[in-house]
C-alpha cells in the first residue's frame, strides 16, 4: 500500500481520489512564468508522483503559460486510467508575468480548448473557475456570467465537472443554482482558517475542499509554533501542516507542489505522520496567535 492511501479517498466529480495529490504550479519558471530551470527534473517529479500513488494532479494552462500542461503531457501521456487532472480557467498572463482576469466568453472558451490541446485530452475531468475580482484574495460579486459559459462548455462535452477557486460562500451558493459544483479551491491553512464553517458545510454536501498555500501567510510566532511541533515529531513543518489539514475534515484534498523529487517524497510522507493529541491542540491554537 502506498503512503498516499493512509487517509483514504474522497469523491472528486465521479471519481474517488486519494486525499494527498500534487500541484504542478511550481514546475514552471520563477513566478510561475516561463520554462522550468531543469526540464528533465520537472518530468521526473511528475513521473515519481504517479509512481508513488498520486492520482490527482492540479494544473492550469496559465501556469507558464502552457508550461505545466505540456510537461504533464510529455511526462505522463498516455495517462493512467485512475489519474484525475484538474485544471482552472479565469485568468491569463501578461507579457510581464502579471496575473490578469480572463472572464469573457471568448477567453473562457479559448482557455478550455488550450487546456485540452496542451494536455492532449478530449475532455477535461474537472475545470475550476478561478475568480479574479481581487488580486489578493476573495471578493464578493456575481459569478453567474462566467459560470454560465463554463456550464455550456460542459454541456458540449468538453468538461466533465465544474469547480470553483478563490470564492466566497455567497458565490458558491450562487454557482450551485447554475451548475453542480464538485470542489472548492481556496486559501486555508493552520493560520488562515476563515473557511472553517464553509469546509464543514461542503463536507455535509459531499463537495471536496482543496486548500492552497498550506504554509502561506504565517507570522513569526505561528511559524515558530509549527516548527517546534515539527521538531518534536522529527518531521518538517510542511509535513506537520499537511498532516493537520488531512485530520481537519474528510473532504479536504491536498495538492502540495514542488519541483524537487526529494521534497515530493517528503510531502507525500505526511500521510504517514501521526499527530498526537497534544500536538493537535497546540496546532489548533496557531490561528489565535495572529
PDB file of N, CA, C and O in Angstrom, residues 220-272:
ATOM      1  N   UNK A 220       5.726  35.278  12.543  1.00  0.00           N
ATOM      2  CA  UNK A 220       6.849  34.576  13.191  1.00  0.00           C
ATOM      3  C   UNK A 220       6.426  33.671  14.350  1.00  0.00           C
ATOM      4  O   UNK A 220       6.977  32.569  14.501  1.00  0.00           O
ATOM      5  N   UNK A 221       5.463  34.112  15.167  1.00  0.00           N
ATOM      6  CA  UNK A 221       5.022  33.288  16.294  1.00  0.00           C
ATOM      7  C   UNK A 221       4.348  32.010  15.792  1.00  0.00           C
ATOM      8  O   UNK A 221       4.595  30.911  16.314  1.00  0.00           O
ATOM      9  N   UNK A 222       3.507  32.151  14.781  1.00  0.00           N
ATOM     10  CA  UNK A 222       2.845  30.977  14.221  1.00  0.00           C
ATOM     11  C   UNK A 222       3.860  30.013  13.607  1.00  0.00           C
ATOM     12  O   UNK A 222       3.764  28.796  13.792  1.00  0.00           O
ATOM     13  N   UNK A 223       4.842  30.560  12.918  1.00  0.00           N
ATOM     14  CA  UNK A 223       5.876  29.717  12.307  1.00  0.00           C
ATOM     15  C   UNK A 223       6.700  28.996  13.360  1.00  0.00           C
ATOM     16  O   UNK A 223       7.036  27.813  13.203  1.00  0.00           O
ATOM     17  N   UNK A 224       7.012  29.683  14.454  1.00  0.00           N
ATOM     18  CA  UNK A 224       7.827  29.055  15.495  1.00  0.00           C
ATOM     19  C   UNK A 224       7.063  27.947  16.197  1.00  0.00           C
ATOM     20  O   UNK A 224       7.636  26.919  16.562  1.00  0.00           O
ATOM     21  N   UNK A 225       5.759  28.136  16.384  1.00  0.00           N
ATOM     22  CA  UNK A 225       4.944  27.074  16.986  1.00  0.00           C
ATOM     23  C   UNK A 225       4.938  25.840  16.101  1.00  0.00           C
ATOM     24  O   UNK A 225       5.140  24.711  16.569  1.00  0.00           O
ATOM     25  N   UNK A 226       4.703  26.052  14.809  1.00  0.00           N
ATOM     26  CA  UNK A 226       4.695  24.928  13.865  1.00  0.00           C
ATOM     27  C   UNK A 226       6.062  24.244  13.830  1.00  0.00           C
ATOM     28  O   UNK A 226       6.148  23.012  13.868  1.00  0.00           O
ATOM     29  N   UNK A 227       7.119  25.032  13.790  1.00  0.00           N
ATOM     30  CA  UNK A 227       8.470  24.457  13.747  1.00  0.00           C
ATOM     31  C   UNK A 227       8.775  23.660  15.002  1.00  0.00           C
ATOM     32  O   UNK A 227       9.434  22.610  14.947  1.00  0.00           O
ATOM     33  N   UNK A 228       8.289  24.155  16.152  1.00  0.00           N
ATOM     34  CA  UNK A 228       8.512  23.442  17.409  1.00  0.00           C
ATOM     35  C   UNK A 228       7.840  22.079  17.422  1.00  0.00           C
ATOM     36  O   UNK A 228       8.433  21.081  17.852  1.00  0.00           O
ATOM     37  N   UNK A 229       6.599  22.028  16.959  1.00  0.00           N
ATOM     38  CA  UNK A 229       5.884  20.744  16.873  1.00  0.00           C
ATOM     39  C   UNK A 229       6.611  19.810  15.908  1.00  0.00           C
ATOM     40  O   UNK A 229       6.812  18.627  16.189  1.00  0.00           O
ATOM     41  N   UNK A 230       7.013  20.349  14.761  1.00  0.00           N
ATOM     42  CA  UNK A 230       7.703  19.518  13.772  1.00  0.00           C
ATOM     43  C   UNK A 230       8.988  18.937  14.331  1.00  0.00           C
ATOM     44  O   UNK A 230       9.295  17.746  14.132  1.00  0.00           O
ATOM     45  N   UNK A 231       9.731  19.751  15.056  1.00  0.00           N
ATOM     46  CA  UNK A 231      11.000  19.279  15.623  1.00  0.00           C
ATOM     47  C   UNK A 231      10.760  18.148  16.616  1.00  0.00           C
ATOM     48  O   UNK A 231      11.481  17.149  16.620  1.00  0.00           O
ATOM     49  N   UNK A 232       9.740  18.292  17.468  1.00  0.00           N
ATOM     50  CA  UNK A 232       9.424  17.233  18.444  1.00  0.00           C
ATOM     51  C   UNK A 232       9.056  15.929  17.769  1.00  0.00           C
ATOM     52  O   UNK A 232       9.354  14.843  18.277  1.00  0.00           O
ATOM     53  N   UNK A 233       8.384  16.032  16.620  1.00  0.00           N
ATOM     54  CA  UNK A 233       7.899  14.835  15.937  1.00  0.00           C
ATOM     55  C   UNK A 233       8.900  14.289  14.925  1.00  0.00           C
ATOM     56  O   UNK A 233       8.625  13.275  14.274  1.00  0.00           O
ATOM     57  N   UNK A 234      10.038  14.976  14.759  1.00  0.00           N
ATOM     58  CA  UNK A 234      11.013  14.541  13.775  1.00  0.00           C
ATOM     59  C   UNK A 234      10.504  14.664  12.358  1.00  0.00           C
ATOM     60  O   UNK A 234      10.804  13.832  11.492  1.00  0.00           O
ATOM     61  N   UNK A 235       9.739  15.728  12.111  1.00  0.00           N
ATOM     62  CA  UNK A 235       9.124  15.942  10.804  1.00  0.00           C
ATOM     63  C   UNK A 235       9.461  17.347  10.317  1.00  0.00           C
ATOM     64  O   UNK A 235      10.033  18.155  11.053  1.00  0.00           O
ATOM     65  N   UNK A 236       9.115  17.651   9.081  1.00  0.00           N
ATOM     66  CA  UNK A 236       9.281  19.005   8.573  1.00  0.00           C
ATOM     67  C   UNK A 236       8.025  19.817   8.885  1.00  0.00           C
ATOM     68  O   UNK A 236       6.933  19.247   9.051  1.00  0.00           O
ATOM     69  N   UNK A 237       8.134  21.155   8.944  1.00  0.00           N
ATOM     70  CA  UNK A 237       6.929  21.972   9.138  1.00  0.00           C
ATOM     71  C   UNK A 237       5.866  21.695   8.074  1.00  0.00           C
ATOM     72  O   UNK A 237       4.673  21.660   8.388  1.00  0.00           O
ATOM     73  N   UNK A 238       6.279  21.506   6.826  1.00  0.00           N
ATOM     74  CA  UNK A 238       5.300  21.221   5.778  1.00  0.00           C
ATOM     75  C   UNK A 238       4.578  19.906   6.039  1.00  0.00           C
ATOM     76  O   UNK A 238       3.360  19.807   5.878  1.00  0.00           O
ATOM     77  N   UNK A 239       5.300  18.874   6.464  1.00  0.00           N
ATOM     78  CA  UNK A 239       4.649  17.598   6.764  1.00  0.00           C
ATOM     79  C   UNK A 239       3.606  17.755   7.872  1.00  0.00           C
ATOM     80  O   UNK A 239       2.508  17.201   7.796  1.00  0.00           O
ATOM     81  N   UNK A 240       3.949  18.513   8.909  1.00  0.00           N
ATOM     82  CA  UNK A 240       3.008  18.725  10.014  1.00  0.00           C
ATOM     83  C   UNK A 240       1.790  19.504   9.530  1.00  0.00           C
ATOM     84  O   UNK A 240       0.646  19.172   9.855  1.00  0.00           O
ATOM     85  N   UNK A 241       2.025  20.557   8.740  1.00  0.00           N
ATOM     86  CA  UNK A 241       0.909  21.361   8.229  1.00  0.00           C
ATOM     87  C   UNK A 241      -0.020  20.521   7.360  1.00  0.00           C
ATOM     88  O   UNK A 241      -1.258  20.642   7.445  1.00  0.00           O
ATOM     89  N   UNK A 242       0.552  19.650   6.537  1.00  0.00           N
ATOM     90  CA  UNK A 242      -0.257  18.788   5.682  1.00  0.00           C
ATOM     91  C   UNK A 242      -1.009  17.741   6.503  1.00  0.00           C
ATOM     92  O   UNK A 242      -2.191  17.465   6.246  1.00  0.00           O
ATOM     93  N   UNK A 243      -0.345  17.150   7.491  1.00  0.00           N
ATOM     94  CA  UNK A 243      -0.999  16.150   8.334  1.00  0.00           C
ATOM     95  C   UNK A 243      -2.164  16.766   9.100  1.00  0.00           C
ATOM     96  O   UNK A 243      -3.218  16.137   9.275  1.00  0.00           O
ATOM     97  N   UNK A 244      -1.978  18.005   9.569  1.00  0.00           N
ATOM     98  CA  UNK A 244      -3.079  18.690  10.272  1.00  0.00           C
ATOM     99  C   UNK A 244      -4.265  18.908   9.337  1.00  0.00           C
ATOM    100  O   UNK A 244      -5.423  18.692   9.718  1.00  0.00           O
ATOM    101  N   UNK A 245      -3.995  19.298   8.106  1.00  0.00           N
ATOM    102  CA  UNK A 245      -5.072  19.500   7.140  1.00  0.00           C
ATOM    103  C   UNK A 245      -5.805  18.193   6.840  1.00  0.00           C
ATOM    104  O   UNK A 245      -7.030  18.173   6.720  1.00  0.00           O
ATOM    105  N   UNK A 246      -5.069  17.095   6.718  1.00  0.00           N
ATOM    106  CA  UNK A 246      -5.711  15.803   6.468  1.00  0.00           C
ATOM    107  C   UNK A 246      -6.637  15.411   7.610  1.00  0.00           C
ATOM    108  O   UNK A 246      -7.686  14.788   7.390  1.00  0.00           O
ATOM    109  N   UNK A 247      -6.259  15.771   8.836  1.00  0.00           N
ATOM    110  CA  UNK A 247      -7.110  15.475  10.001  1.00  0.00           C
ATOM    111  C   UNK A 247      -8.306  16.409  10.096  1.00  0.00           C
ATOM    112  O   UNK A 247      -9.320  16.060  10.709  1.00  0.00           O
ATOM    113  N   UNK A 248      -8.175  17.603   9.528  1.00  0.00           N
ATOM    114  CA  UNK A 248      -9.165  18.655   9.755  1.00  0.00           C
ATOM    115  C   UNK A 248     -10.562  18.261   9.291  1.00  0.00           C
ATOM    116  O   UNK A 248     -11.560  18.520   9.970  1.00  0.00           O
ATOM    117  N   UNK A 249     -10.689  17.659   8.118  1.00  0.00           N
ATOM    118  CA  UNK A 249     -12.010  17.276   7.597  1.00  0.00           C
ATOM    119  C   UNK A 249     -11.831  16.227   6.514  1.00  0.00           C
ATOM    120  O   UNK A 249     -10.844  16.254   5.775  1.00  0.00           O
ATOM    121  N   UNK A 250     -12.793  15.304   6.386  1.00  0.00           N
ATOM    122  CA  UNK A 250     -12.634  14.199   5.428  1.00  0.00           C
ATOM    123  C   UNK A 250     -12.727  14.620   3.973  1.00  0.00           C
ATOM    124  O   UNK A 250     -12.307  13.874   3.090  1.00  0.00           O
ATOM    125  N   UNK A 251     -13.279  15.807   3.710  1.00  0.00           N
ATOM    126  CA  UNK A 251     -13.430  16.255   2.320  1.00  0.00           C
ATOM    127  C   UNK A 251     -12.258  17.093   1.832  1.00  0.00           C
ATOM    128  O   UNK A 251     -12.267  17.574   0.700  1.00  0.00           O
ATOM    129  N   UNK A 252     -11.232  17.276   2.668  1.00  0.00           N
ATOM    130  CA  UNK A 252     -10.059  18.047   2.250  1.00  0.00           C
ATOM    131  C   UNK A 252      -9.146  17.194   1.374  1.00  0.00           C
ATOM    132  O   UNK A 252      -8.743  16.093   1.759  1.00  0.00           O
ATOM    133  N   UNK A 253      -8.857  17.708   0.180  1.00  0.00           N
ATOM    134  CA  UNK A 253      -7.894  17.100  -0.740  1.00  0.00           C
ATOM    135  C   UNK A 253      -6.699  18.033  -0.847  1.00  0.00           C
ATOM    136  O   UNK A 253      -6.873  19.239  -1.045  1.00  0.00           O
ATOM    137  N   UNK A 254      -5.506  17.503  -0.711  1.00  0.00           N
ATOM    138  CA  UNK A 254      -4.301  18.331  -0.699  1.00  0.00           C
ATOM    139  C   UNK A 254      -3.552  18.250  -2.022  1.00  0.00           C
ATOM    140  O   UNK A 254      -3.476  17.181  -2.636  1.00  0.00           O
ATOM    141  N   UNK A 255      -2.968  19.388  -2.423  1.00  0.00           N
ATOM    142  CA  UNK A 255      -2.208  19.440  -3.675  1.00  0.00           C
ATOM    143  C   UNK A 255      -0.879  20.162  -3.446  1.00  0.00           C
ATOM    144  O   UNK A 255      -0.566  21.138  -4.147  1.00  0.00           O
ATOM    145  N   UNK A 256      -0.057  19.711  -2.484  1.00  0.00           N
ATOM    146  CA  UNK A 256       1.225  20.390  -2.284  1.00  0.00           C
ATOM    147  C   UNK A 256       2.078  20.306  -3.539  1.00  0.00           C
ATOM    148  O   UNK A 256       2.121  19.283  -4.212  1.00  0.00           O
ATOM    149  N   UNK A 257       2.756  21.410  -3.844  1.00  0.00           N
ATOM    150  CA  UNK A 257       3.564  21.461  -5.057  1.00  0.00           C
ATOM    151  C   UNK A 257       5.042  21.545  -4.740  1.00  0.00           C
ATOM    152  O   UNK A 257       5.443  22.040  -3.687  1.00  0.00           O
ATOM    153  N   UNK A 258       5.853  21.073  -5.648  1.00  0.00           N
ATOM    154  CA  UNK A 258       7.301  21.159  -5.537  1.00  0.00           C
ATOM    155  C   UNK A 258       7.901  20.857  -6.895  1.00  0.00           C
ATOM    156  O   UNK A 258       7.269  20.192  -7.732  1.00  0.00           O
ATOM    157  N   UNK A 259       9.124  21.336  -7.106  1.00  0.00           N
ATOM    158  CA  UNK A 259       9.849  20.991  -8.329  1.00  0.00           C
ATOM    159  C   UNK A 259      10.986  20.021  -8.039  1.00  0.00           C
ATOM    160  O   UNK A 259      11.840  19.779  -8.886  1.00  0.00           O
ATOM    161  N   UNK A 260      10.988  19.432  -6.825  1.00  0.00           N
ATOM    162  CA  UNK A 260      12.058  18.536  -6.385  1.00  0.00           C
ATOM    163  C   UNK A 260      11.493  17.164  -6.025  1.00  0.00           C
ATOM    164  O   UNK A 260      10.513  17.066  -5.281  1.00  0.00           O
ATOM    165  N   UNK A 261      12.125  16.111  -6.541  1.00  0.00           N
ATOM    166  CA  UNK A 261      11.689  14.755  -6.199  1.00  0.00           C
ATOM    167  C   UNK A 261      11.835  14.501  -4.704  1.00  0.00           C
ATOM    168  O   UNK A 261      10.961  13.890  -4.070  1.00  0.00           O
ATOM    169  N   UNK A 262      12.912  14.979  -4.099  1.00  0.00           N
ATOM    170  CA  UNK A 262      13.114  14.782  -2.666  1.00  0.00           C
ATOM    171  C   UNK A 262      12.011  15.442  -1.858  1.00  0.00           C
ATOM    172  O   UNK A 262      11.475  14.852  -0.914  1.00  0.00           O
ATOM    173  N   UNK A 263      11.658  16.676  -2.207  1.00  0.00           N
ATOM    174  CA  UNK A 263      10.583  17.365  -1.488  1.00  0.00           C
ATOM    175  C   UNK A 263       9.231  16.708  -1.762  1.00  0.00           C
ATOM    176  O   UNK A 263       8.361  16.679  -0.885  1.00  0.00           O
ATOM    177  N   UNK A 264       9.032  16.204  -2.963  1.00  0.00           N
ATOM    178  CA  UNK A 264       7.800  15.471  -3.267  1.00  0.00           C
ATOM    179  C   UNK A 264       7.645  14.288  -2.319  1.00  0.00           C
ATOM    180  O   UNK A 264       6.573  14.081  -1.724  1.00  0.00           O
ATOM    181  N   UNK A 265       8.724  13.508  -2.153  1.00  0.00           N
ATOM    182  CA  UNK A 265       8.652  12.345  -1.262  1.00  0.00           C
ATOM    183  C   UNK A 265       8.384  12.776   0.178  1.00  0.00           C
ATOM    184  O   UNK A 265       7.610  12.135   0.893  1.00  0.00           O
ATOM    185  N   UNK A 266       9.026  13.879   0.598  1.00  0.00           N
ATOM    186  CA  UNK A 266       8.768  14.406   1.946  1.00  0.00           C
ATOM    187  C   UNK A 266       7.303  14.777   2.114  1.00  0.00           C
ATOM    188  O   UNK A 266       6.671  14.451   3.133  1.00  0.00           O
ATOM    189  N   UNK A 267       6.756  15.495   1.146  1.00  0.00           N
ATOM    190  CA  UNK A 267       5.364  15.924   1.248  1.00  0.00           C
ATOM    191  C   UNK A 267       4.408  14.740   1.316  1.00  0.00           C
ATOM    192  O   UNK A 267       3.477  14.719   2.137  1.00  0.00           O
ATOM    193  N   UNK A 268       4.620  13.749   0.459  1.00  0.00           N
ATOM    194  CA  UNK A 268       3.719  12.598   0.445  1.00  0.00           C
ATOM    195  C   UNK A 268       3.850  11.762   1.711  1.00  0.00           C
ATOM    196  O   UNK A 268       2.896  11.093   2.127  1.00  0.00           O
ATOM    197  N   UNK A 269       5.011  11.833   2.358  1.00  0.00           N
ATOM    198  CA  UNK A 269       5.195  11.107   3.620  1.00  0.00           C
ATOM    199  C   UNK A 269       4.366  11.707   4.751  1.00  0.00           C
ATOM    200  O   UNK A 269       4.240  11.088   5.823  1.00  0.00           O
ATOM    201  N   UNK A 270       3.778  12.882   4.541  1.00  0.00           N
ATOM    202  CA  UNK A 270       2.899  13.467   5.555  1.00  0.00           C
ATOM    203  C   UNK A 270       1.727  12.546   5.871  1.00  0.00           C
ATOM    204  O   UNK A 270       1.180  12.581   6.976  1.00  0.00           O
ATOM    205  N   UNK A 271       1.341  11.708   4.914  1.00  0.00           N
ATOM    206  CA  UNK A 271       0.244  10.773   5.149  1.00  0.00           C
ATOM    207  C   UNK A 271       0.598   9.720   6.186  1.00  0.00           C
ATOM    208  O   UNK A 271      -0.291   9.061   6.741  1.00  0.00           O
ATOM    209  N   UNK A 272       1.895   9.542   6.469  1.00  0.00           N
ATOM    210  CA  UNK A 272       2.331   8.557   7.464  1.00  0.00           C
ATOM    211  C   UNK A 272       2.517   9.182   8.843  1.00  0.00           C
ATOM    212  O   UNK A 272       2.803   8.486   9.813  1.00  0.00           O
TER     213      UNK A 272
END
